[in-house]
Amino acid sequence: QSVLTQPPSVSEAPRQRVTISCSGSSSNIGNNAVNWYQQLPGKAPKLLIYYDDLLPSEVSDRFSGSKSGTSASLAISGLQSEDEADYYCAAWDDSLNGWVFGGGTKLTVL
Amino acid sequence: EVQLVESGGGLVQPGGSLRLSCAASGFTFSTYWMTWVRQAPGKGLEWVANIKQDGSEKYYVDSVRGRFTISRDNAKNSLYLQMNSLRAEDTAVYYCAREPSVEDCNWFDPWGQGTRVTVSS
């Protein structure tokens, strides 16, 4: 059972928009920044979003992040087949004194 | 090019020990927090431990505290994870990652390719 809660899977058609939610508490998302990682099949994770809504320069602007209270969201617009991957949210937890991850969300592009 | 390369994984019996290494290049290693994250077969990501730039602060997930020790050698641009009293549930791919930061926010970037640890008799 992960400290941060994500839906196990989401699916959407190409060129559409999908959102992935990440729910936490006051000790993690509510008080600290959220980061998102993309893990393509068989690959190491890669940074997608940091500090809630900032994009690394090499990441497509089809990806965006947001946060409100103790929840965060990742949005992907203009879905492409190469977006099929597992997506993880993460935040520092002040009570646990450690990083916590969501359980991961598998994105399927129909 | 910023690069992290893990090594030291393998097959070990329950109760055994293993030392993972992570060789860093392409950046000033001594100025970054560093972290270990693992992923059990078919499972999600689990943070394991991290260490401050000078090694003065270390944090661990509860499940490994007292069994694993994170360390670093800034002169060798290397990060380590000494794993003792290994259990079957420690079986995973272990990734090292750099922790850049701005203000009070850290994140993991980049990640190494991972090294596989299998604990089995």
GROMACS .gro file of C-alpha atoms in nm:
model
  231
    1GLN     CA    1   0.000   0.000   0.000
    2SER     CA    2   0.163   0.321  -0.118
    3VAL     CA    3   0.156   0.643   0.082
    4LEU     CA    4   0.055   0.835  -0.230
    5THR     CA    5  -0.251   0.706  -0.414
    6GLN     CA    6  -0.267   0.683  -0.793
    7PRO     CA    7  -0.513   0.500  -1.017
    8PRO     CA    8  -0.355   0.170  -1.132
    9SER     CA    9  -0.436   0.237  -1.495
   10VAL     CA   10  -0.580   0.490  -1.737
   11SER     CA   11  -0.646   0.468  -2.108
   12GLU     CA   12  -0.736   0.712  -2.382
   13ALA     CA   13  -0.731   0.739  -2.758
   14PRO     CA   14  -0.450   0.902  -2.959
   15ARG     CA   15  -0.456   1.283  -2.979
   16GLN     CA   16  -0.681   1.303  -2.672
   17ARG     CA   17  -0.599   1.431  -2.323
   18VAL     CA   18  -0.564   1.227  -2.006
   19THR     CA   19  -0.503   1.316  -1.643
   20ILE     CA   20  -0.345   1.105  -1.369
   21SER     CA   21  -0.421   1.191  -1.009
   22CYS     CA   22  -0.198   1.156  -0.705
   23SER     CA   23  -0.350   1.188  -0.360
   24GLY     CA   24  -0.152   1.234  -0.041
   25SER     CA   25  -0.171   1.408   0.294
   26SER     CA   26  -0.055   1.716   0.480
   27SER     CA   27   0.280   1.554   0.563
   28ASN     CA   28   0.377   1.500   0.202
   29ILE     CA   29   0.196   1.668  -0.089
   30GLY     CA   30   0.031   1.922   0.138
   31ASN     CA   31   0.366   2.055   0.257
   32ASN     CA   32   0.618   1.960  -0.011
   33ALA     CA   33   0.663   1.972  -0.384
   34VAL     CA   34   0.551   1.689  -0.610
   35ASN     CA   35   0.761   1.532  -0.882
   36TRP     CA   36   0.651   1.300  -1.161
   37TYR     CA   37   0.849   1.027  -1.335
   38GLN     CA   38   0.789   0.834  -1.653
   39GLN     CA   39   0.907   0.476  -1.688
   40LEU     CA   40   0.896   0.333  -2.038
   41PRO     CA   41   0.876  -0.048  -2.063
   42GLY     CA   42   1.207  -0.206  -1.963
   43LYS     CA   43   1.374   0.129  -1.898
   44ALA     CA   44   1.490   0.330  -1.599
   45PRO     CA   45   1.257   0.604  -1.474
   46LYS     CA   46   1.297   0.953  -1.614
   47LEU     CA   47   1.208   1.290  -1.463
   48LEU     CA   48   0.893   1.435  -1.618
   49ILE     CA   49   0.776   1.716  -1.388
   50TYR     CA   50   0.947   1.870  -1.087
   51TYR     CA   51   0.847   2.126  -0.821
   52ASP     CA   52   0.477   2.059  -0.888
   53ASP     CA   53   0.455   2.202  -1.239
   54LEU     CA   54   0.800   2.264  -1.389
   55LEU     CA   55   0.913   2.087  -1.705
   56PRO     CA   56   1.273   1.984  -1.767
   57SER     CA   57   1.390   2.140  -2.092
   58GLU     CA   58   1.397   1.809  -2.276
   59VAL     CA   59   1.037   1.715  -2.187
   60SER     CA   60   0.757   1.788  -2.433
   61ASP     CA   61   0.513   2.064  -2.336
   62ARG     CA   62   0.233   1.814  -2.393
   63PHE     CA   63   0.302   1.720  -2.030
   64SER     CA   64   0.189   1.945  -1.745
   65GLY     CA   65   0.159   1.920  -1.369
   66SER     CA   66  -0.057   2.086  -1.107
   67LYS     CA   67  -0.117   2.068  -0.735
   68SER     CA   68  -0.396   2.171  -0.501
   69GLY     CA   69  -0.393   2.101  -0.130
   70THR     CA   70  -0.299   1.739  -0.075
   71SER     CA   71  -0.351   1.625  -0.434
   72ALA     CA   72  -0.156   1.660  -0.756
   73SER     CA   73  -0.226   1.581  -1.119
   74LEU     CA   74  -0.031   1.502  -1.432
   75ALA     CA   75  -0.193   1.589  -1.764
   76ILE     CA   76  -0.085   1.462  -2.102
   77SER     CA   77  -0.237   1.618  -2.412
   78GLY     CA   78  -0.216   1.509  -2.773
   79LEU     CA   79  -0.160   1.149  -2.668
   80GLN     CA   80   0.086   0.948  -2.875
   81SER     CA   81   0.162   0.578  -2.874
   82GLU     CA   82   0.508   0.648  -2.734
   83ASP     CA   83   0.346   0.790  -2.420
   84GLU     CA   84   0.252   0.437  -2.315
   85ALA     CA   85   0.442   0.395  -1.990
   86ASP     CA   86   0.411   0.382  -1.615
   87TYR     CA   87   0.386   0.717  -1.439
   88TYR     CA   88   0.480   0.777  -1.076
   89CYS     CA   89   0.430   1.073  -0.845
   90ALA     CA   90   0.668   1.132  -0.553
   91ALA     CA   91   0.707   1.373  -0.263
   92TRP     CA   92   0.908   1.407   0.056
   93ASP     CA   93   0.714   1.301   0.365
   94ASP     CA   94   0.788   1.505   0.677
   95SER     CA   95   0.644   1.243   0.914
   96LEU     CA   96   0.833   0.950   0.764
   97ASN     CA   97   1.145   1.158   0.697
   98GLY     CA   98   1.176   1.001   0.356
   99TRP     CA   99   1.057   1.005  -0.001
  100VAL     CA  100   0.727   0.840  -0.085
  101PHE     CA  101   0.602   0.728  -0.425
  102GLY     CA  102   0.260   0.662  -0.564
  103GLY     CA  103   0.190   0.306  -0.670
  104GLY     CA  104   0.223   0.400  -1.035
  105THR     CA  105  -0.029   0.441  -1.316
  106LYS     CA  106  -0.006   0.244  -1.637
  107LEU     CA  107  -0.110   0.453  -1.936
  108THR     CA  108  -0.250   0.274  -2.238
  109VAL     CA  109  -0.300   0.465  -2.563
  110LEU     CA  110  -0.589   0.288  -2.735
  111GLU     CA  111   2.711   1.411  -2.028
  112VAL     CA  112   2.572   1.345  -1.682
  113GLN     CA  113   2.589   0.972  -1.619
  114LEU     CA  114   2.529   0.728  -1.336
  115VAL     CA  115   2.637   0.365  -1.365
  116GLU     CA  116   2.542   0.110  -1.101
  117SER     CA  117   2.724  -0.216  -1.037
  118GLY     CA  118   2.753  -0.487  -0.775
  119GLY     CA  119   2.419  -0.660  -0.813
  120GLY     CA  120   2.381  -1.035  -0.828
  121LEU     CA  121   2.240  -1.345  -0.663
  122VAL     CA  122   2.282  -1.374  -0.286
  123GLN     CA  123   2.141  -1.610  -0.027
  124PRO     CA  124   1.901  -1.489   0.243
  125GLY     CA  125   2.100  -1.342   0.530
  126GLY     CA  126   2.387  -1.254   0.301
  127SER     CA  127   2.545  -0.924   0.212
  128LEU     CA  128   2.606  -0.723  -0.103
  129ARG     CA  129   2.760  -0.386  -0.178
  130LEU     CA  130   2.623  -0.179  -0.462
  131SER     CA  131   2.823   0.098  -0.625
  132CYS     CA  132   2.719   0.391  -0.840
  133ALA     CA  133   2.984   0.569  -1.046
  134ALA     CA  134   2.901   0.929  -1.130
  135SER     CA  135   3.043   1.138  -1.411
  136GLY     CA  136   2.970   1.459  -1.598
  137PHE     CA  137   2.885   1.672  -1.294
  138THR     CA  138   3.031   1.790  -0.963
  139PHE     CA  139   2.934   1.490  -0.754
  140SER     CA  140   3.022   1.648  -0.420
  141THR     CA  141   2.758   1.920  -0.457
  142TYR     CA  142   2.451   1.693  -0.480
  143TRP     CA  143   2.241   1.479  -0.253
  144MET     CA  144   2.228   1.125  -0.388
  145THR     CA  145   1.963   0.859  -0.353
  146TRP     CA  146   1.889   0.489  -0.402
  147VAL     CA  147   1.550   0.371  -0.530
  148ARG     CA  148   1.447   0.010  -0.589
  149GLN     CA  149   1.183  -0.170  -0.790
  150ALA     CA  150   1.077  -0.524  -0.709
  151PRO     CA  151   0.979  -0.744  -1.005
  152GLY     CA  152   0.650  -0.624  -1.149
  153LYS     CA  153   0.609  -0.366  -0.873
  154GLY     CA  154   0.635   0.009  -0.834
  155LEU     CA  155   0.920   0.232  -0.724
  156GLU     CA  156   1.032   0.239  -0.360
  157TRP     CA  157   1.278   0.492  -0.225
  158VAL     CA  158   1.551   0.325  -0.016
  159ALA     CA  159   1.793   0.586   0.118
  160ASN     CA  160   1.960   0.916   0.050
  161ILE     CA  161   2.271   1.101   0.163
  162LYS     CA  162   2.373   1.464   0.189
  163GLN     CA  163   2.661   1.613  -0.005
  164ASP     CA  164   2.917   1.567   0.273
  165GLY     CA  165   2.766   1.247   0.412
  166SER     CA  166   2.658   1.416   0.734
  167GLU     CA  167   2.288   1.333   0.688
  168LYS     CA  168   2.141   1.001   0.581
  169TYR     CA  169   1.780   0.887   0.564
  170TYR     CA  170   1.638   0.539   0.517
  171VAL     CA  171   1.303   0.376   0.452
  172ASP     CA  172   1.192   0.184   0.760
  173SER     CA  173   1.218  -0.157   0.595
  174VAL     CA  174   1.597  -0.130   0.547
  175ARG     CA  175   1.702   0.083   0.845
  176GLY     CA  176   1.961  -0.104   1.048
  177ARG     CA  177   2.039  -0.344   0.763
  178PHE     CA  178   2.147  -0.111   0.480
  179THR     CA  179   2.406   0.166   0.492
  180ILE     CA  180   2.438   0.439   0.235
  181SER     CA  181   2.774   0.608   0.190
  182ARG     CA  182   2.971   0.808  -0.060
  183ASP     CA  183   3.328   0.886  -0.159
  184ASN     CA  184   3.341   1.230  -0.315
  185ALA     CA  185   3.705   1.185  -0.415
  186LYS     CA  186   3.602   0.885  -0.624
  187ASN     CA  187   3.268   1.030  -0.744
  188SER     CA  188   3.100   0.720  -0.610
  189LEU     CA  189   2.789   0.629  -0.413
  190TYR     CA  190   2.749   0.301  -0.228
  191LEU     CA  191   2.481   0.089  -0.066
  192GLN     CA  192   2.599  -0.178   0.177
  193MET     CA  193   2.319  -0.431   0.216
  194ASN     CA  194   2.336  -0.678   0.505
  195SER     CA  195   2.093  -0.940   0.638
  196LEU     CA  196   1.930  -0.958   0.298
  197ARG     CA  197   1.578  -1.093   0.267
  198ALA     CA  198   1.377  -1.228  -0.023
  199GLU     CA  199   1.174  -0.905  -0.023
  200ASP     CA  200   1.490  -0.706  -0.101
  201THR     CA  201   1.492  -0.864  -0.447
  202ALA     CA  202   1.469  -0.573  -0.689
  203VAL     CA  203   1.643  -0.357  -0.944
  204TYR     CA  204   1.832  -0.088  -0.755
  205TYR     CA  205   1.870   0.254  -0.914
  206CYS     CA  206   2.091   0.536  -0.801
  207ALA     CA  207   1.983   0.890  -0.881
  208ARG     CA  208   2.111   1.242  -0.837
  209GLU     CA  209   1.903   1.482  -0.628
  210PRO     CA  210   1.917   1.833  -0.773
  211SER     CA  211   1.738   2.098  -0.572
  212VAL     CA  212   1.602   2.449  -0.582
  213GLU     CA  213   1.483   2.625  -0.271
  214ASP     CA  214   1.329   2.346  -0.061
  215CYS     CA  215   1.249   2.116  -0.350
  216ASN     CA  216   1.456   1.816  -0.454
  217TRP     CA  217   1.393   1.571  -0.733
  218PHE     CA  218   1.564   1.267  -0.892
  219ASP     CA  219   1.749   1.335  -1.216
  220PRO     CA  220   1.909   1.153  -1.381
  221TRP     CA  221   1.871   0.788  -1.290
  222GLY     CA  222   2.119   0.513  -1.358
  223GLN     CA  223   2.030   0.206  -1.560
  224GLY     CA  224   1.991  -0.006  -1.247
  225THR     CA  225   2.154  -0.317  -1.107
  226ARG     CA  226   1.957  -0.631  -1.026
  227VAL     CA  227   1.970  -0.792  -0.683
  228THR     CA  228   1.819  -1.135  -0.629
  229VAL     CA  229   1.794  -1.280  -0.281
  230SER     CA  230   1.725  -1.651  -0.302
  231SER     CA  231   1.855  -1.983  -0.178
   0.00000   0.00000   0.00000
